Short mmCIF file of C-alpha atoms and ligand atoms in Angstrom, two decimals:
data_model
loop_
_atom_site.label_atom_id
_atom_site.label_comp_id
_atom_site.label_asym_id
_atom_site.label_seq_id
_atom_site.Cartn_x
_atom_site.Cartn_y
_atom_site.Cartn_z
CA MET A 3 18.32 -0.83 -14.56
CA THR A 4 14.73 -1.61 -15.53
CA PRO A 5 12.37 -0.31 -12.84
CA LEU A 6 10.45 -2.97 -10.94
CA PHE A 7 7.18 -1.10 -11.45
CA THR A 8 6.14 1.67 -13.81
CA ALA A 9 2.92 3.59 -14.27
CA ARG A 10 2.52 5.93 -17.26
CA ASP A 11 -0.14 8.43 -18.25
CA ILE A 12 -2.37 7.78 -15.28
CA ARG A 13 -5.66 9.61 -15.46
CA CYS A 14 -8.35 9.61 -12.81
CA ALA A 15 -11.64 11.35 -13.53
CA ILE A 16 -14.71 10.96 -11.35
CA PRO A 17 -18.17 11.52 -12.85
CA ALA A 18 -19.72 14.63 -11.30
CA PRO A 19 -23.31 14.28 -9.98
CA GLY A 20 -24.62 17.06 -12.27
CA GLY A 21 -22.81 15.74 -15.36
CA GLY A 22 -19.25 16.21 -16.55
CA GLU A 23 -16.34 14.90 -14.52
CA HIS A 24 -13.89 15.90 -11.82
CA VAL A 25 -10.37 15.25 -13.12
CA VAL A 26 -8.27 14.34 -10.06
CA PHE A 27 -5.09 13.97 -12.11
CA ASP A 28 -4.12 13.37 -15.71
CA GLY A 29 -0.84 12.35 -17.34
CA VAL A 30 0.88 11.35 -14.09
CA SER A 31 3.82 8.95 -14.38
CA PHE A 32 5.79 7.07 -11.76
CA ALA A 33 8.56 4.45 -11.55
CA LEU A 34 9.73 2.36 -8.63
CA ASP A 35 12.91 0.31 -8.23
CA ALA A 36 13.22 -2.91 -6.21
CA GLY A 37 14.36 -2.15 -2.68
CA GLU A 38 12.84 1.33 -2.60
CA ILE A 39 10.47 2.83 -0.08
CA VAL A 40 8.70 5.84 -1.60
CA ASP A 41 6.40 8.10 0.41
CA VAL A 42 3.51 9.96 -1.19
CA THR A 43 2.27 13.01 0.67
CA GLY A 44 -0.11 15.81 -0.26
CA PRO A 45 -3.24 17.57 0.91
CA SER A 46 -6.37 15.65 1.78
CA GLY A 47 -8.41 15.00 -1.35
CA SER A 48 -5.47 15.52 -3.72
CA GLY A 49 -5.84 11.97 -5.03
CA LYS A 50 -3.22 9.92 -3.15
CA SER A 51 -5.55 6.97 -2.51
CA SER A 52 -6.85 7.19 -6.08
CA LEU A 53 -3.26 6.95 -7.32
CA LEU A 54 -2.56 3.88 -5.19
CA THR A 55 -5.76 2.12 -6.25
CA ALA A 56 -4.84 2.88 -9.88
CA PHE A 57 -1.47 1.15 -9.26
CA ALA A 58 -3.39 -1.81 -7.80
CA ARG A 59 -5.79 -1.94 -10.79
CA LEU A 60 -8.63 -1.35 -8.37
CA ASN A 61 -9.72 2.12 -9.44
CA PRO A 62 -12.74 2.09 -11.78
CA TYR A 63 -12.25 5.81 -12.55
CA ALA A 64 -8.61 5.49 -13.58
CA SER A 65 -6.85 4.56 -16.80
CA GLU A 66 -3.15 3.85 -16.83
CA THR A 67 -0.34 1.93 -18.51
CA LEU A 68 1.42 -0.31 -15.99
CA THR A 69 4.39 -2.65 -16.05
CA LEU A 70 5.76 -4.98 -13.40
CA ASP A 71 9.20 -6.56 -13.65
CA GLY A 72 9.31 -5.62 -17.34
CA ARG A 73 5.91 -7.24 -18.08
CA ASP A 74 2.94 -5.33 -19.36
CA ALA A 75 -0.01 -5.37 -16.94
CA ALA A 76 -2.20 -6.67 -19.77
CA SER A 77 -0.36 -10.01 -19.60
CA LEU A 78 -1.56 -10.57 -16.03
CA THR A 79 -5.14 -10.98 -14.81
CA PRO A 80 -6.28 -8.49 -12.14
CA GLN A 81 -6.06 -11.35 -9.59
CA GLN A 82 -2.48 -12.19 -10.59
CA TRP A 83 -1.63 -8.49 -10.48
CA ARG A 84 -3.04 -8.04 -6.99
CA ARG A 85 -1.11 -11.04 -5.72
CA LEU A 86 2.15 -9.37 -6.87
CA VAL A 87 1.11 -5.78 -6.17
CA ALA A 88 -0.49 -5.88 -2.72
CA TYR A 89 -2.70 -3.01 -1.67
CA VAL A 90 -3.37 -2.25 1.99
CA PRO A 91 -6.30 0.20 2.10
CA GLN A 92 -6.84 3.05 4.53
CA ARG A 93 -9.92 1.26 5.92
CA PRO A 94 -9.11 -2.46 5.85
CA SER A 95 -11.78 -5.08 5.45
CA LEU A 96 -10.93 -8.26 7.34
CA ILE A 97 -13.18 -11.11 6.25
CA GLY A 98 -13.44 -14.20 8.45
CA THR A 99 -14.54 -15.14 11.94
CA THR A 100 -11.01 -15.02 13.37
CA VAL A 101 -7.86 -13.00 12.77
CA ALA A 102 -6.10 -16.16 11.52
CA GLN A 103 -8.84 -16.75 8.94
CA ALA A 104 -8.77 -13.13 7.83
CA VAL A 105 -5.00 -13.29 7.30
CA ARG A 106 -5.28 -16.51 5.26
CA LEU A 107 -8.06 -15.21 3.00
CA PRO A 108 -5.74 -14.70 -0.03
CA TRP A 109 -4.93 -18.41 0.04
CA THR A 110 -8.55 -19.57 -0.15
CA LEU A 111 -9.50 -21.37 -3.33
CA ALA A 112 -11.75 -18.65 -4.73
CA VAL A 113 -9.07 -15.98 -4.48
CA ARG A 114 -6.22 -18.23 -5.64
CA ARG A 115 -7.95 -19.60 -8.71
CA ASP A 116 -5.95 -17.37 -11.05
CA ALA A 117 -2.79 -17.36 -8.96
CA PRO A 118 -1.73 -20.97 -8.36
CA ASP A 119 1.80 -19.77 -7.51
CA ALA A 120 0.62 -18.22 -4.24
CA GLY A 121 2.23 -21.05 -2.21
CA ALA A 122 1.05 -22.60 1.05
CA PRO A 123 -0.91 -20.49 3.52
CA PRO A 124 1.16 -19.14 6.41
CA SER A 125 1.24 -21.27 9.57
CA ASP A 126 -0.12 -19.96 12.86
CA GLY A 127 3.51 -19.51 13.93
CA ALA A 128 4.30 -17.34 10.91
CA VAL A 129 1.19 -15.20 11.44
CA ARG A 130 2.00 -14.90 15.15
CA ALA A 131 5.61 -13.84 14.47
CA MET A 132 4.51 -11.23 11.93
CA LEU A 133 1.91 -9.74 14.28
CA ASP A 134 4.37 -9.73 17.20
CA ALA A 135 6.91 -7.85 15.08
CA MET A 136 4.28 -5.16 14.43
CA GLY A 137 3.50 -4.63 18.10
CA CYS A 138 0.35 -6.79 17.99
CA ALA A 139 1.44 -9.38 20.57
CA ASP A 140 -1.90 -8.81 22.34
CA VAL A 141 -3.96 -9.74 19.25
CA GLU A 142 -4.90 -13.41 19.61
CA LEU A 143 -5.26 -15.38 16.37
CA GLU A 144 -8.72 -16.54 17.52
CA ARG A 145 -9.94 -12.97 18.10
CA ALA A 146 -12.88 -11.78 15.96
CA PRO A 147 -11.61 -9.19 13.44
CA HIS A 148 -14.48 -6.80 14.22
CA ASP A 149 -13.23 -6.54 17.83
CA LEU A 150 -9.90 -5.03 16.74
CA SER A 151 -9.05 -1.37 17.15
CA GLY A 152 -8.41 0.63 13.96
CA GLY A 153 -4.65 0.49 14.48
CA GLN A 154 -4.72 -3.28 15.12
CA ALA A 155 -6.92 -3.92 12.07
CA ALA A 156 -4.52 -1.89 9.91
CA ARG A 157 -1.58 -4.01 11.08
CA VAL A 158 -3.44 -7.32 10.60
CA SER A 159 -4.23 -6.17 7.07
CA LEU A 160 -0.56 -5.29 6.53
CA ALA A 161 0.49 -8.70 7.93
CA ARG A 162 -1.83 -10.41 5.43
CA ALA A 163 -0.30 -8.45 2.56
CA LEU A 164 3.32 -9.06 3.60
CA LEU A 165 2.79 -12.80 4.22
CA SER A 166 1.49 -13.18 0.66
CA GLY A 167 4.98 -12.25 -0.62
CA PRO A 168 4.25 -9.41 -3.06
CA LEU A 169 6.83 -7.66 -5.26
CA VAL A 170 5.26 -4.27 -4.56
CA LEU A 171 3.42 -3.20 -1.42
CA LEU A 172 1.04 -0.24 -1.60
CA ALA A 173 0.30 0.96 1.93
CA ASP A 174 -2.38 3.64 2.40
CA GLU A 175 -1.75 5.34 5.74
CA VAL A 176 -1.20 2.07 7.64
CA ASP A 177 0.55 3.96 10.44
CA ALA A 178 -2.02 6.76 10.70
CA GLY A 179 -3.77 5.39 13.79
CA LEU A 180 -0.63 4.22 15.60
CA ASP A 181 1.34 5.77 18.44
CA ASP A 182 4.97 6.62 17.70
CA ASP A 183 6.40 3.37 19.14
CA ASN A 184 4.11 1.15 17.08
CA ALA A 185 4.60 3.29 13.97
CA ARG A 186 8.35 2.76 14.41
CA LEU A 187 7.89 -1.02 14.73
CA VAL A 188 5.89 -1.09 11.49
CA ALA A 189 8.50 1.05 9.71
CA ASP A 190 11.31 -1.22 11.01
CA LEU A 191 9.51 -4.32 9.77
CA LEU A 192 8.90 -2.80 6.34
CA ALA A 193 12.53 -1.72 6.07
CA ARG A 194 13.70 -5.26 7.02
CA THR A 195 11.34 -6.87 4.52
CA VAL A 196 12.49 -4.50 1.78
CA ARG A 197 16.12 -5.35 2.57
CA ASP A 198 15.63 -9.13 2.91
CA ALA A 199 12.97 -9.83 0.27
CA GLY A 200 13.81 -7.04 -2.18
CA LEU A 201 10.26 -5.81 -2.49
CA ALA A 202 9.41 -2.16 -3.07
CA VAL A 203 6.96 -0.12 -1.02
CA VAL A 204 4.84 2.94 -1.71
CA ARG A 205 3.50 4.50 1.46
CA ILE A 206 0.88 7.23 1.70
CA ARG A 207 1.72 9.11 4.86
CA HIS A 208 0.58 12.16 6.77
CA ARG A 209 3.05 11.64 9.61
CA ALA A 210 6.39 13.44 9.76
CA PRO A 211 9.12 11.72 7.68
CA ASP A 212 10.64 8.75 9.53
CA GLY A 213 13.89 8.56 7.57
CA ARG A 214 12.92 5.28 5.84
CA ALA A 215 11.93 6.63 2.42
CA SER A 216 14.38 6.78 -0.46
CA ARG A 217 12.14 9.43 -2.05
CA ILE A 218 9.27 11.61 -0.90
CA LEU A 219 6.73 12.69 -3.51
CA ARG A 220 3.95 15.21 -3.16
CA LEU A 221 0.68 15.01 -5.06
CA ASP A 222 -1.05 18.36 -5.32
CA ARG A 223 -3.38 19.83 -7.94
CA GLY A 224 -2.79 16.91 -10.27
CA GLN A 225 1.02 17.12 -10.17
CA LEU A 226 3.27 14.47 -8.63
CA THR A 227 6.52 16.15 -7.58
CA ASP A 228 9.67 14.79 -5.94
CA ILE A 229 10.21 16.90 -2.81
CA SER A 230 13.04 14.76 -1.39
CA ARG A 231 15.53 17.56 -1.78
CA ILE A 232 13.52 20.06 0.22
CA ASP A 233 14.89 20.47 3.75
CA ALA A 234 13.61 17.99 6.33
CA PRO A 235 11.88 20.59 8.54
CA GLN A 236 9.80 21.61 5.57
CA HIS A 237 8.89 17.93 5.00
CA GLU A 238 7.61 17.80 8.52
CA GLU A 239 5.52 20.86 7.81
CA GLU A 240 4.16 19.14 4.68
CA ALA A 241 3.27 16.06 6.65
CA ARG A 242 1.16 17.93 9.20
N1 ATP B 29 -15.72 6.79 -5.30
C1 ATP B 29 -15.65 8.12 -5.36
N2 ATP B 29 -16.74 8.85 -5.69
C2 ATP B 29 -16.68 10.20 -5.75
N3 ATP B 29 -15.57 10.92 -5.53
C3 ATP B 29 -14.47 10.25 -5.19
C4 ATP B 29 -14.43 8.83 -5.09
N4 ATP B 29 -13.18 8.44 -4.75
C5 ATP B 29 -12.46 9.58 -4.64
N5 ATP B 29 -13.23 10.66 -4.90
C6 ATP B 29 -12.79 12.06 -4.91
O1 ATP B 29 -11.53 12.11 -5.57
C7 ATP B 29 -10.66 13.02 -4.94
C8 ATP B 29 -9.39 12.31 -4.47
O2 ATP B 29 -9.71 11.42 -3.41
P1 ATP B 29 -8.60 10.53 -2.69
O3 ATP B 29 -9.29 9.72 -1.64
O4 ATP B 29 -7.84 9.82 -3.73
O5 ATP B 29 -7.69 11.66 -2.01
P2 ATP B 29 -6.55 11.52 -0.89
O6 ATP B 29 -5.46 12.45 -1.29
O7 ATP B 29 -6.19 10.09 -0.71
O8 ATP B 29 -7.31 12.06 0.41
P3 ATP B 29 -7.02 11.77 1.98
O9 ATP B 29 -5.64 12.26 2.29
O10 ATP B 29 -8.10 12.59 2.65
O11 ATP B 29 -7.22 10.29 2.20
C9 ATP B 29 -11.45 13.66 -3.79
O12 ATP B 29 -12.01 14.85 -4.25
C10 ATP B 29 -12.53 12.61 -3.52
O13 ATP B 29 -13.67 13.21 -2.97
#
């Protein structure tokens, strides 16, 4: 089976203030099948976010060879890529005067110019249902985004990404600021969406494994290693 998404020879090197560069990783490769949830763990500063932004074609310090659904990334504009490979950052930026506007941002003309296949913007009902499913029933659509808590903002950002119907979702610690019940709701929703829509998800996580991932990878000292076969208690240790 052809993987849904592949990344080969990813290199990330950040210019050092005094000259030279700090190589975060070099020669890393990764493949993802449709219907997978893959967790990426590893120490703080090991490069997990840099890896995800490289996948999203948003990392100015990275070079990589990417494919999506058998197509070379070069055949898609960055805008088309980001519509199909949705990135939810650790610190979301929600632009708009209301939550509803912030969620519909990807459907505005400026953002859609290169992605006319983005479809109609989600109705208030669709946005409401998505937020309710994430434990955000108390977030009114008319609320100002800057009034949201960190955990609410992360879920609104995730709702925006899921409603845009990507093939791959890259989620950078979206459950980091959530209590266990809400983290479970988010994991349930992702698992349902993966099952029903066939997308694939890469999650950066520091929490203990929640049993949703088909594989758990660890990024450390430039190496990306599959640690799925290590005993679960050790995973939990890794996640702390
Ligand atoms: N824009 C930047 N300018 C300078 N250094 C950067 C930049 N972005 C990342 N780095 C450095 O690259 C390395 C990897 O950072 P990254 O945020 O990818 O790590 P991480 O594993 O996601 O960390 P955390 O778990 O703390 O979020 C770190 O040393 C970080 O300081």
